[in-house]
């Protein structure tokens, strides 16, 4: 389990994160949302260990981050930043294999390749092995990078909780790919038991796929809980300063969020049902 | 545009390490025969047999001297200088995440040169040991200090948060090279005629002074750091993703960075100490190997070392035969060939600068 409580991060004398926190259990998909500048990336970096909090501490599987050896930590959690660019051409399969660095010398090279192929298949890039990574579209590159981090936490026999930290993985995907990507994450959480913490901009995706949503504003934790309790018109108004309707469509389990032009006050800020 | 990589596969097999090693050995033997006086293969074979296997062939002393004391050390020196510069170049390019990071272009060679020239002056005028083992050692230590300081300086100037600004990197190289030129000029100005000849020899780059003492010093200073660099292959691969991603994947990035900077500086320093400034080898060779074998460092570093040695053997053979009996400084030759290549590379990467 990832536990980050009362996290505070200061940058040039100013608190950019204060009393923020998040918990991620194995098998859980947690969405981190908030307006730009709310501190999502900083919180994710603190959980990843890139930023050391000035207040509070992050622990993974009951062990404080600072106590984790680098290779051990890399085996239990993988991080995917928003845009990772390679300076040279490289076959996709080589990129994915690089994710197995923490297991170097512990598994035969053939097995590494099999795992890499499996992870490419999971992200829908089967047969892309020998393609040059730099000639793929932005969305495909992002999924190839996802395959790399999946390979990093791929386990064969040992159990133990593993986590994925993703910074806006849907950024360069089209609308269908966004759904595919989130259902893949959902599946990884459900079937492989991965704990996933992901920054999301699309509130509807958060609503449809997340177990819990953590809403940040101005570096503070505003609300946290199941999507339906956080993504309410009030929550969205507080978090984003935006009017929104949350509508239920007959035949669908989860409501949809419709954002409204702020200048036009046509709708009530409450959940309404379309007849 | 969809581009697959397999077209390189056949070429990659053709230029595999065993094939390159074989080519290198054949080239070295050919280079023994070629020169201001071309020698028949039997005679060279006899000299080698006499020296290596202890055969009594009763050869004329001038022949033995020419093959064993002049050409062979020079050829071996070109193998190690070429291979060393290329492997250092490949590693530095990986660290800077940029194909333009040639130690000569980013000022490292220049920094090594300033210190080497200071070392020459010091060992000539104060210690009086120039041309001896101690003289080479002094110059090598000085050149290593210079290359280490400049590598660190350029890296510090050009990178922030693990990402390198190419423009800053190249501009820092321009500034350091200008400063290096000025300091070398200053030392030249105040040196006497003998020292001047020594200094000019270094700055143009030449393998002409090769002897066994020099080799004994250079070989371990190239092989050991090259081996350490090669052991960092996977870490260098991951650094291509940026320092942050490498750290997320479990790489101790600070440690890797220092190992790469230290080893590359040691190799460049040792090479500059024995051969002066030989530019563009470290730029061209890794680029060619990367085109053929891809950017994974395990094959890139090995391939660069072998191809670097191979090219340098032929470049030096050309340098000593083109205008025989006179000799062309090899640094001038590699610059003549390498500069257009650099411009082509610059045009190719213009958009990403």
Coordinates of C-alpha atoms in Angstrom, one line a residue:
Chain A
X1 CA 0.0 0.0 0.0
X2 CA 1.2 3.5 -0.8
X3 CA 0.6 5.9 2.0
X4 CA 1.3 9.6 1.7
X5 CA -0.1 11.7 4.5
X6 CA 0.1 15.4 5.3
X7 CA 2.5 16.0 2.5
X8 CA 4.0 19.5 2.3
X9 CA 6.4 20.6 -0.4
X10 CA 8.0 24.0 -0.4
X11 CA 9.5 25.7 -3.4
X12 CA 11.6 28.9 -3.0
X13 CA 9.9 29.7 0.3
X14 CA 6.3 29.1 -0.9
X15 CA 4.3 26.0 -0.1
X16 CA 3.2 24.5 -3.3
X17 CA 1.7 21.5 -1.6
X18 CA 0.3 21.5 2.0
X19 CA -1.5 18.8 3.9
X20 CA -2.1 16.8 0.8
X21 CA -2.2 13.1 0.8
X22 CA -3.2 10.0 -1.0
X23 CA -3.5 6.3 -0.3
X24 CA -3.3 3.6 -2.9
X25 CA -4.0 -0.1 -2.2
X26 CA -3.1 -3.0 -4.4
X27 CA -5.8 -3.6 -7.0
X28 CA -7.1 0.0 -6.8
X29 CA -7.2 2.7 -9.4
X30 CA -7.0 6.1 -7.9
X31 CA -7.4 9.2 -10.1
X32 CA -5.6 12.4 -9.1
X33 CA -7.5 15.4 -10.4
X34 CA -7.4 19.2 -10.0
X35 CA -6.9 22.4 -12.0
X36 CA -3.5 23.2 -13.4
X37 CA -1.2 24.3 -10.6
X38 CA -3.2 22.5 -8.0
X39 CA -0.2 20.3 -7.1
X40 CA -1.1 17.1 -8.8
X41 CA 2.3 16.6 -10.4
X42 CA 4.2 17.6 -7.3
X43 CA 2.2 15.1 -5.2
X44 CA 2.9 12.4 -7.8
X45 CA 6.6 13.3 -7.8
X46 CA 6.6 13.1 -4.0
X47 CA 5.0 9.7 -4.1
X48 CA 7.5 8.6 -6.8
X49 CA 10.4 9.8 -4.6
X50 CA 11.7 12.4 -7.0
X51 CA 10.7 15.2 -4.7
X52 CA 11.4 14.8 -1.0
X53 CA 8.5 16.4 1.0
X54 CA 9.4 19.1 3.5
X55 CA 6.5 17.8 5.6
X56 CA 5.1 14.4 6.0
X57 CA 6.4 11.2 4.5
X58 CA 5.6 8.7 1.8
X59 CA 5.7 5.0 2.5
X60 CA 5.3 2.0 0.2
X61 CA 4.4 -1.4 1.7
X62 CA 4.9 0.2 5.2
X63 CA 8.5 1.2 4.4
X64 CA 9.4 4.9 4.2
X65 CA 10.7 5.8 0.7
X66 CA 14.1 6.8 2.0
X67 CA 14.6 3.3 3.4
X68 CA 14.0 1.6 0.0
X69 CA 17.1 0.6 -1.9
X70 CA 16.9 2.0 -5.5
X71 CA 16.7 -1.4 -7.2
X72 CA 14.1 -2.7 -4.7
X73 CA 11.9 0.3 -5.1
X74 CA 12.1 0.1 -8.9
X75 CA 10.7 -3.4 -8.7
X76 CA 7.6 -2.4 -6.7
X77 CA 6.7 0.8 -8.4
X78 CA 7.1 2.2 -11.9
X79 CA 6.6 5.8 -12.9
X80 CA 5.6 7.2 -16.3
X81 CA 6.2 10.9 -16.8
X82 CA 4.2 12.9 -19.3
X83 CA 6.4 13.1 -22.3
X84 CA 9.5 11.0 -22.5
X85 CA 11.6 11.6 -25.6
X86 CA 14.4 9.5 -26.9
X87 CA 17.3 11.3 -28.5
X88 CA 18.1 8.4 -30.9
X89 CA 16.2 5.9 -33.0
X90 CA 15.6 2.6 -31.3
X91 CA 13.5 -0.5 -31.9
X92 CA 10.3 -0.5 -29.7
X93 CA 11.2 -3.9 -28.2
X94 CA 14.5 -2.5 -27.0
X95 CA 12.8 0.4 -25.2
X96 CA 10.4 -2.0 -23.5
X97 CA 13.2 -4.3 -22.5
X98 CA 15.0 -1.4 -20.8
X99 CA 12.2 -1.5 -18.2
X100 CA 13.6 -4.8 -17.0
X101 CA 16.8 -3.1 -15.8
X102 CA 16.2 -3.9 -12.1
X103 CA 16.1 -7.6 -12.9
X104 CA 19.3 -7.5 -14.9
X105 CA 21.3 -10.7 -14.3
X106 CA 18.4 -12.3 -12.5
X107 CA 16.6 -13.5 -15.6
X108 CA 17.7 -14.9 -18.9
X109 CA 17.7 -12.5 -21.9
X110 CA 15.1 -14.6 -23.7
X111 CA 12.7 -14.3 -20.8
X112 CA 13.2 -10.5 -20.8
X113 CA 12.2 -10.4 -24.4
X114 CA 9.1 -12.5 -23.8
X115 CA 8.0 -10.2 -21.0
X116 CA 8.6 -7.2 -23.3
X117 CA 6.5 -8.8 -26.0
X118 CA 3.7 -9.6 -23.5
X119 CA 3.7 -5.9 -22.3
X120 CA 3.6 -4.6 -25.9
X121 CA 0.6 -6.9 -26.5
X122 CA -1.1 -5.5 -23.4
X123 CA -0.9 -1.9 -24.7
X124 CA -2.0 -3.0 -28.1
X125 CA 1.3 -2.7 -29.9
X126 CA 1.8 -6.3 -30.9
X127 CA 4.0 -6.6 -33.9
X128 CA 5.6 -3.3 -33.3
X129 CA 8.8 -4.9 -32.0
X130 CA 11.2 -3.7 -34.7
X131 CA 9.5 -0.4 -35.4
X132 CA 11.6 2.7 -34.8
X133 CA 10.2 4.3 -31.7
X134 CA 10.8 7.8 -33.1
X135 CA 8.6 7.1 -36.1
X136 CA 5.5 6.2 -34.0
X137 CA 2.7 8.7 -33.4
X138 CA 2.6 10.5 -30.1
X139 CA -0.1 8.2 -28.8
X140 CA 1.8 5.1 -29.8
X141 CA 5.0 6.4 -28.2
X142 CA 3.1 7.0 -25.0
X143 CA 1.8 3.4 -25.0
X144 CA 5.2 2.0 -25.8
X145 CA 6.5 3.9 -22.8
X146 CA 3.6 2.4 -20.8
X147 CA 4.7 -1.0 -21.9
X148 CA 8.2 -0.2 -20.6
X149 CA 6.9 0.6 -17.1
X150 CA 4.6 -2.4 -17.2
X151 CA 7.6 -4.5 -17.9
X152 CA 9.3 -2.9 -14.9
X153 CA 6.7 -4.1 -12.4
X154 CA 5.9 -7.4 -14.2
X155 CA 6.3 -10.3 -11.8
X156 CA 6.3 -13.9 -12.5
X157 CA 6.0 -15.8 -9.3
X158 CA 6.7 -13.7 -6.3
X159 CA 3.7 -11.9 -4.9
X160 CA 3.9 -8.6 -3.2
X161 CA 2.1 -5.4 -3.9
X162 CA 3.2 -3.4 -7.0
X163 CA 2.2 0.1 -8.1
X164 CA 2.1 2.3 -11.2
X165 CA 2.3 6.0 -11.0
X166 CA 1.2 7.7 -14.2
X167 CA 1.2 11.4 -15.1
X168 CA -1.6 12.0 -17.5
X169 CA -1.2 8.9 -19.6
X170 CA -4.1 9.8 -21.9
X171 CA -2.6 13.1 -23.0
X172 CA -1.9 12.3 -26.7
X173 CA -4.5 9.6 -27.2
X174 CA -7.7 10.0 -29.2
X175 CA -11.1 9.4 -27.6
X176 CA -11.2 5.7 -28.4
X177 CA -7.7 5.1 -27.2
X178 CA -8.4 7.0 -24.0
X179 CA -11.1 4.5 -23.2
X180 CA -8.9 1.6 -24.2
X181 CA -6.1 2.8 -22.1
X182 CA -8.2 3.3 -19.0
X183 CA -9.9 -0.1 -19.4
X184 CA -6.4 -1.6 -19.7
X185 CA -5.5 0.2 -16.4
X186 CA -8.7 -1.0 -14.9
X187 CA -7.9 -4.6 -16.0
X188 CA -4.4 -4.4 -14.6
X189 CA -5.7 -3.3 -11.3
X190 CA -8.4 -6.0 -11.2
X191 CA -6.5 -8.9 -12.7
X192 CA -2.8 -8.2 -12.0
X193 CA -3.6 -6.6 -8.7
X194 CA -1.6 -3.4 -9.5
X195 CA -2.2 -0.3 -7.4
X196 CA -2.5 2.5 -9.9
X197 CA -2.3 6.3 -9.2
X198 CA -2.8 8.4 -12.2
X199 CA -3.3 12.0 -12.9
X200 CA -6.3 12.5 -15.1
X201 CA -7.7 15.6 -16.8
X202 CA -10.9 14.0 -18.1
X203 CA -13.4 13.9 -15.3
X204 CA -15.6 11.5 -17.1
X205 CA -12.8 9.0 -17.4
X206 CA -12.2 9.4 -13.7
X207 CA -15.9 8.8 -13.0
X208 CA -16.1 5.7 -15.2
X209 CA -12.9 3.9 -14.2
X210 CA -11.5 5.1 -10.9
X211 CA -12.2 3.4 -7.5
X212 CA -11.4 6.6 -5.8
X213 CA -10.7 10.2 -6.8
X214 CA -8.4 12.6 -5.0
X215 CA -9.2 16.3 -5.8
X216 CA -6.6 18.9 -5.1
X217 CA -6.9 22.6 -5.1
X218 CA -4.2 25.2 -4.5
X219 CA -1.9 22.6 -3.1
X220 CA -4.4 21.3 -0.6
X221 CA -6.5 18.1 -0.5
X222 CA -10.0 19.2 -1.2
X223 CA -11.9 16.0 -1.3
X224 CA -11.2 12.3 -1.6
X225 CA -13.4 9.3 -2.0
X226 CA -15.4 7.3 -4.6
X227 CA -15.9 9.2 -7.8
X228 CA -19.6 9.9 -7.3
X229 CA -19.0 11.6 -4.0
X230 CA -16.1 13.8 -5.2
X231 CA -17.2 14.6 -8.7
X232 CA -20.4 16.4 -7.7
X233 CA -21.3 19.9 -9.1
X234 CA -20.1 21.3 -5.8
X235 CA -16.8 19.5 -5.9
X236 CA -16.2 20.6 -9.5
X237 CA -17.2 24.1 -8.7
X238 CA -14.8 24.2 -5.7
X239 CA -12.0 22.4 -7.5
X240 CA -12.1 24.0 -10.9
X241 CA -14.3 27.1 -10.4
X242 CA -16.5 25.7 -13.1
X243 CA -20.2 25.1 -13.4
X244 CA -21.0 21.5 -14.2
X245 CA -24.0 19.2 -14.4
X246 CA -23.8 15.6 -13.4
X247 CA -26.4 13.7 -15.4
X248 CA -27.6 10.2 -15.2
X249 CA -28.6 8.5 -18.4
X250 CA -31.0 5.6 -18.2
X251 CA -29.3 2.3 -18.7
X252 CA -25.9 3.5 -17.6
X253 CA -24.6 2.8 -14.1
X254 CA -22.5 5.9 -13.8
X255 CA -23.4 9.6 -14.3
X256 CA -21.8 11.8 -16.9
X257 CA -20.3 15.2 -16.2
X258 CA -21.3 18.1 -18.5
X259 CA -19.3 21.3 -18.1
X260 CA -21.1 24.5 -18.8
X261 CA -20.0 27.9 -20.1
X262 CA -19.5 29.9 -16.9
X263 CA -21.1 33.0 -18.3
X264 CA -24.4 31.3 -18.9
X265 CA -26.2 30.3 -15.8
X266 CA -28.7 27.9 -17.3
X267 CA -28.4 24.9 -15.1
X268 CA -28.7 24.4 -11.4
X269 CA -25.6 23.1 -9.7
X270 CA -27.2 19.9 -8.8
X271 CA -27.6 16.4 -10.0
X272 CA -30.6 16.2 -12.4
X273 CA -32.0 13.4 -14.3
X274 CA -32.8 13.5 -17.9
X275 CA -36.3 12.3 -18.2
Chain B
X1 CA 6.1 7.9 -42.2
X2 CA 6.5 4.3 -41.1
X3 CA 10.0 3.2 -40.8
X4 CA 11.2 -0.2 -39.6
X5 CA 14.6 -1.0 -38.4
X6 CA 15.3 -4.5 -39.8
X7 CA 17.0 -3.1 -42.9
X8 CA 20.0 -2.5 -40.6
X9 CA 20.0 -6.1 -39.4
X10 CA 22.0 -7.6 -42.2
X11 CA 24.5 -4.8 -42.1
X12 CA 24.6 -5.1 -38.3
X13 CA 25.6 -8.8 -38.7
X14 CA 28.2 -7.9 -41.3
X15 CA 29.8 -5.4 -38.9
X16 CA 29.5 -7.6 -35.8
X17 CA 32.4 -7.4 -33.2
X18 CA 34.1 -10.6 -34.5
X19 CA 34.1 -9.3 -38.1
X20 CA 35.3 -5.9 -37.0
X21 CA 38.1 -7.5 -34.9
X22 CA 39.2 -9.5 -37.9
X23 CA 39.1 -6.4 -40.2
X24 CA 41.1 -4.5 -37.5
X25 CA 43.8 -7.2 -37.4
X26 CA 44.1 -7.4 -41.2
X27 CA 44.2 -3.6 -41.4
X28 CA 47.0 -3.4 -38.8
X29 CA 49.0 -6.0 -40.8
X30 CA 48.5 -4.1 -44.0
X31 CA 49.5 -0.8 -42.4
X32 CA 52.8 -2.5 -41.4
X33 CA 53.6 -3.0 -45.0
X34 CA 52.6 0.4 -46.3
X35 CA 54.7 3.5 -45.7
X36 CA 57.4 5.7 -47.1
X37 CA 59.2 2.5 -47.8
X38 CA 56.8 -0.3 -48.6
X39 CA 57.9 -3.6 -47.3
X40 CA 57.2 -7.1 -48.6
X41 CA 55.0 -9.2 -46.5
X42 CA 57.6 -12.0 -45.9
X43 CA 60.1 -9.6 -44.4
X44 CA 57.5 -8.1 -42.0
X45 CA 56.4 -11.6 -41.2
X46 CA 60.0 -12.6 -40.4
X47 CA 60.5 -9.5 -38.2
X48 CA 57.4 -10.4 -36.2
X49 CA 58.5 -14.0 -36.0
X50 CA 61.9 -13.0 -34.8
X51 CA 60.5 -10.7 -32.1
X52 CA 57.5 -12.7 -31.0
X53 CA 58.6 -16.3 -31.4
X54 CA 62.3 -15.8 -31.0
X55 CA 63.2 -17.1 -34.4
X56 CA 66.7 -16.4 -35.8
X57 CA 66.2 -14.8 -39.2
X58 CA 69.4 -12.7 -39.4
X59 CA 67.5 -9.7 -40.7
X60 CA 69.2 -6.3 -41.2
X61 CA 68.9 -4.1 -38.2
X62 CA 67.3 -1.2 -40.1
X63 CA 64.4 -3.4 -41.1
X64 CA 63.8 -4.7 -37.6
X65 CA 64.0 -1.1 -36.3
X66 CA 61.5 0.1 -39.0
X67 CA 59.0 -2.6 -38.4
X68 CA 59.3 -3.2 -34.7
X69 CA 60.3 0.2 -33.2
X70 CA 58.7 2.6 -35.7
X71 CA 55.7 1.2 -37.4
X72 CA 54.3 -1.3 -35.0
X73 CA 54.0 1.0 -31.9
X74 CA 52.6 3.6 -34.1
X75 CA 49.9 1.3 -35.5
X76 CA 49.0 0.0 -32.0
X77 CA 48.9 3.6 -30.8
X78 CA 46.5 4.5 -33.6
X79 CA 44.3 1.5 -32.6
X80 CA 44.1 2.5 -29.0
X81 CA 43.8 6.3 -29.6
X82 CA 41.1 5.7 -32.3
X83 CA 39.2 3.1 -30.2
X84 CA 39.6 5.1 -27.0
X85 CA 38.4 8.4 -28.5
X86 CA 35.4 6.7 -30.2
X87 CA 34.3 4.8 -27.0
X88 CA 34.7 8.0 -25.0
X89 CA 32.7 9.9 -27.6
X90 CA 29.9 7.3 -27.6
X91 CA 29.6 7.4 -23.8
X92 CA 29.6 11.2 -23.6
X93 CA 27.0 11.3 -26.3
X94 CA 24.9 9.0 -24.2
X95 CA 25.4 11.1 -21.1
X96 CA 24.5 14.3 -22.9
X97 CA 21.7 12.5 -24.8
X98 CA 23.0 14.1 -27.9
X99 CA 24.8 12.9 -31.0
X100 CA 26.7 16.2 -31.3
X101 CA 28.5 15.8 -28.0
X102 CA 32.0 15.1 -29.3
X103 CA 34.7 15.7 -26.7
X104 CA 36.6 17.9 -29.2
X105 CA 33.5 20.0 -30.0
X106 CA 32.4 20.6 -26.4
X107 CA 35.8 21.8 -25.4
X108 CA 37.0 18.8 -23.5
X109 CA 39.9 18.1 -25.8
X110 CA 40.8 21.8 -25.7
X111 CA 40.8 21.8 -21.9
X112 CA 43.0 18.7 -22.0
X113 CA 45.3 20.4 -24.5
X114 CA 45.8 23.5 -22.4
X115 CA 46.8 21.4 -19.4
X116 CA 48.9 19.1 -21.6
X117 CA 50.8 22.1 -23.0
X118 CA 51.3 23.4 -19.5
X119 CA 52.6 19.9 -18.6
X120 CA 55.0 19.9 -21.5
X121 CA 56.4 23.3 -20.5
X122 CA 56.6 22.2 -16.9
X123 CA 58.3 18.9 -17.5
X124 CA 60.7 20.4 -20.1
X125 CA 61.8 23.5 -18.2
X126 CA 61.4 22.6 -14.6
X127 CA 61.7 18.8 -14.4
X128 CA 63.8 18.4 -17.6
X129 CA 62.2 15.0 -18.3
X130 CA 60.5 15.6 -21.7
X131 CA 60.6 12.5 -23.9
X132 CA 61.0 10.2 -21.0
X133 CA 58.5 8.0 -19.3
X134 CA 58.1 10.5 -16.5
X135 CA 57.6 13.2 -19.1
X136 CA 54.7 11.3 -20.7
X137 CA 53.2 10.6 -17.2
X138 CA 53.3 14.3 -16.3
X139 CA 51.6 15.3 -19.5
X140 CA 49.0 12.5 -19.2
X141 CA 48.1 13.5 -15.6
X142 CA 47.8 17.1 -16.7
X143 CA 45.7 16.3 -19.7
X144 CA 43.4 14.1 -17.6
X145 CA 43.0 16.9 -15.1
X146 CA 42.1 19.3 -18.0
X147 CA 39.6 17.0 -19.6
X148 CA 38.0 16.1 -16.3
X149 CA 37.6 19.8 -15.3
X150 CA 36.2 20.8 -18.7
X151 CA 33.8 17.8 -19.0
X152 CA 32.4 18.6 -15.6
X153 CA 32.2 22.3 -16.4
X154 CA 30.4 21.8 -19.7
X155 CA 28.0 19.3 -18.1
X156 CA 27.3 21.7 -15.3
X157 CA 26.8 24.6 -17.7
X158 CA 24.6 22.8 -20.2
X159 CA 22.3 20.7 -18.1
X160 CA 19.5 21.4 -15.7
X161 CA 17.4 18.8 -14.0
X162 CA 18.9 16.1 -16.0
X163 CA 18.2 17.5 -19.4
X164 CA 20.9 19.0 -21.5
X165 CA 20.5 22.1 -23.6
X166 CA 22.3 21.4 -26.9
X167 CA 22.8 25.0 -27.7
X168 CA 24.4 25.8 -24.3
X169 CA 26.5 22.6 -24.6
X170 CA 27.9 23.6 -28.0
X171 CA 28.3 27.3 -27.0
X172 CA 30.1 26.3 -23.9
X173 CA 32.4 24.2 -26.1
X174 CA 33.0 27.3 -28.3
X175 CA 33.8 29.4 -25.3
X176 CA 36.1 26.9 -23.7
X177 CA 37.9 26.2 -27.0
X178 CA 38.4 29.9 -27.5
X179 CA 39.8 30.2 -24.0
X180 CA 41.9 27.1 -24.5
X181 CA 43.3 28.6 -27.8
X182 CA 44.1 31.8 -26.0
X183 CA 45.9 30.1 -23.1
X184 CA 47.8 27.8 -25.5
X185 CA 48.8 30.8 -27.6
X186 CA 50.0 32.6 -24.5
X187 CA 52.2 29.7 -23.5
X188 CA 53.4 29.4 -27.1
X189 CA 54.3 33.0 -27.0
X190 CA 56.5 32.6 -23.9
X191 CA 58.1 29.4 -24.9
X192 CA 61.5 28.9 -26.5
X193 CA 62.2 27.2 -29.8
X194 CA 62.4 23.6 -28.6
X195 CA 59.3 23.9 -26.5
X196 CA 57.5 25.6 -29.5
X197 CA 58.2 22.5 -31.7
X198 CA 56.8 20.2 -29.0
X199 CA 53.7 22.3 -28.5
X200 CA 53.0 22.7 -32.2
X201 CA 53.2 18.9 -32.5
X202 CA 50.5 18.5 -29.8
X203 CA 48.1 21.0 -31.1
X204 CA 48.1 19.7 -34.7
X205 CA 47.6 16.1 -33.5
X206 CA 50.0 13.4 -34.7
X207 CA 50.8 9.8 -33.9
X208 CA 54.4 10.3 -35.2
X209 CA 56.1 10.2 -31.8
X210 CA 54.9 6.7 -31.1
X211 CA 57.1 4.4 -29.1
X212 CA 56.7 1.4 -26.7
X213 CA 57.0 3.6 -23.6
X214 CA 54.0 5.7 -24.7
X215 CA 52.0 2.6 -25.4
X216 CA 52.7 1.1 -22.0
X217 CA 51.3 4.2 -20.5
X218 CA 48.3 4.6 -22.9
X219 CA 47.0 1.0 -23.1
X220 CA 45.9 0.6 -19.4
X221 CA 44.6 4.1 -19.3
X222 CA 42.3 3.3 -22.3
X223 CA 41.4 -0.3 -21.6
X224 CA 40.5 0.0 -17.9
X225 CA 38.1 3.0 -18.2
X226 CA 36.7 1.6 -21.5
X227 CA 35.9 -1.6 -19.7
X228 CA 34.3 0.3 -16.8
X229 CA 32.2 2.3 -19.3
X230 CA 31.1 -0.9 -21.0
X231 CA 29.9 -2.2 -17.7
X232 CA 27.7 0.8 -17.4
X233 CA 26.0 0.0 -20.7
X234 CA 22.5 -0.6 -19.3
X235 CA 22.7 2.5 -17.1
X236 CA 23.7 4.6 -20.1
X237 CA 20.8 3.1 -22.1
X238 CA 18.4 4.2 -19.4
X239 CA 19.9 7.7 -19.2
X240 CA 18.8 8.1 -22.8
X241 CA 15.3 8.4 -21.4
X242 CA 16.5 11.3 -19.2
X243 CA 17.9 11.3 -15.7
X244 CA 14.5 11.2 -14.0
X245 CA 13.2 8.2 -15.8
X246 CA 16.5 6.4 -15.3
X247 CA 16.3 7.1 -11.6
X248 CA 12.7 5.8 -11.5
X249 CA 13.9 2.6 -13.1
X250 CA 16.5 2.0 -10.3
X251 CA 19.6 3.6 -11.8
X252 CA 21.9 5.4 -9.4
X253 CA 22.2 8.3 -11.8
X254 CA 24.7 10.4 -9.8
X255 CA 27.1 7.5 -9.6
X256 CA 26.7 6.6 -13.3
X257 CA 27.2 10.2 -14.3
X258 CA 30.4 10.5 -12.4
X259 CA 31.7 7.2 -13.7
X260 CA 31.0 8.2 -17.3
X261 CA 32.5 11.7 -16.8
X262 CA 35.6 10.3 -15.0
X263 CA 36.3 7.4 -17.4
X264 CA 35.7 9.5 -20.6
X265 CA 37.9 12.2 -19.3
X266 CA 40.6 9.7 -18.4
X267 CA 40.5 8.2 -21.9
X268 CA 40.4 11.6 -23.7
X269 CA 43.2 12.9 -21.4
X270 CA 45.4 9.9 -22.1
X271 CA 44.8 10.1 -25.9
X272 CA 45.5 13.8 -26.0
X273 CA 48.7 13.3 -24.0
X274 CA 50.1 10.9 -26.6
X275 CA 48.7 12.3 -29.8
X276 CA 47.5 15.8 -29.3
X277 CA 44.2 17.0 -30.7
X278 CA 42.5 14.5 -33.1
X279 CA 39.0 15.8 -33.6
X280 CA 35.8 14.3 -35.0
X281 CA 36.8 10.6 -34.6
X282 CA 34.7 10.6 -31.4
X283 CA 31.8 12.2 -33.3
X284 CA 31.8 10.2 -36.6
X285 CA 32.5 6.7 -35.3
X286 CA 29.7 6.3 -32.7
X287 CA 27.3 7.9 -35.2
X288 CA 28.1 5.3 -37.8
X289 CA 27.8 2.4 -35.3
X290 CA 24.5 3.8 -34.0
X291 CA 23.1 3.8 -37.5
X292 CA 24.1 0.2 -38.0
X293 CA 23.6 -1.4 -34.6
X294 CA 21.2 0.9 -32.8
X295 CA 21.8 3.0 -29.7
X296 CA 22.1 0.2 -27.1
X297 CA 25.4 0.9 -25.4
X298 CA 26.5 -2.7 -25.0
X299 CA 27.0 -3.1 -28.8
X300 CA 27.5 0.6 -29.4
X301 CA 30.5 1.0 -27.1
X302 CA 32.2 -2.2 -28.3
X303 CA 31.5 -1.4 -32.0
X304 CA 32.7 2.2 -31.6
X305 CA 36.0 1.0 -30.0
X306 CA 36.6 -1.5 -32.9
X307 CA 35.6 0.8 -35.7
X308 CA 37.4 3.8 -34.1
X309 CA 40.6 1.7 -34.1
X310 CA 40.0 0.5 -37.6
X311 CA 39.4 4.0 -39.0
X312 CA 42.4 5.5 -37.2
X313 CA 44.8 2.9 -38.5
X314 CA 43.8 3.8 -42.1
X315 CA 43.7 7.5 -41.3
X316 CA 47.2 7.4 -39.9
X317 CA 48.4 5.2 -42.8
X318 CA 47.1 7.9 -45.1
X319 CA 48.6 10.6 -43.0
X320 CA 52.1 9.1 -43.3
X321 CA 51.9 8.1 -47.0
X322 CA 49.9 10.8 -48.8
X323 CA 52.7 13.3 -49.1
X324 CA 55.6 10.9 -48.3
X325 CA 58.4 11.3 -47.3
X326 CA 56.8 14.2 -45.5
X327 CA 53.9 13.6 -43.1
X328 CA 50.5 15.1 -42.7
X329 CA 49.4 15.7 -39.1
X330 CA 46.5 13.3 -38.6
X331 CA 44.5 15.9 -36.7
X332 CA 44.4 17.9 -39.9
X333 CA 43.3 14.9 -41.9
X334 CA 40.5 13.9 -39.5
X335 CA 39.3 17.5 -39.3
X336 CA 39.2 17.7 -43.1
X337 CA 37.0 14.6 -43.3
X338 CA 35.1 15.1 -40.1
X339 CA 34.0 18.8 -40.3
X340 CA 31.8 18.2 -43.4
X341 CA 30.3 15.3 -41.6
X342 CA 29.6 17.4 -38.6
X343 CA 27.9 20.0 -40.8
X344 CA 25.7 17.3 -42.3
X345 CA 24.8 16.1 -38.9
X346 CA 24.0 19.6 -37.8
X347 CA 21.7 20.1 -40.7
X348 CA 20.0 16.8 -40.0
X349 CA 19.3 17.6 -36.4
X350 CA 18.7 21.3 -37.0
X351 CA 15.0 21.1 -36.1
X352 CA 15.6 19.5 -32.7
X353 CA 18.3 22.0 -31.6

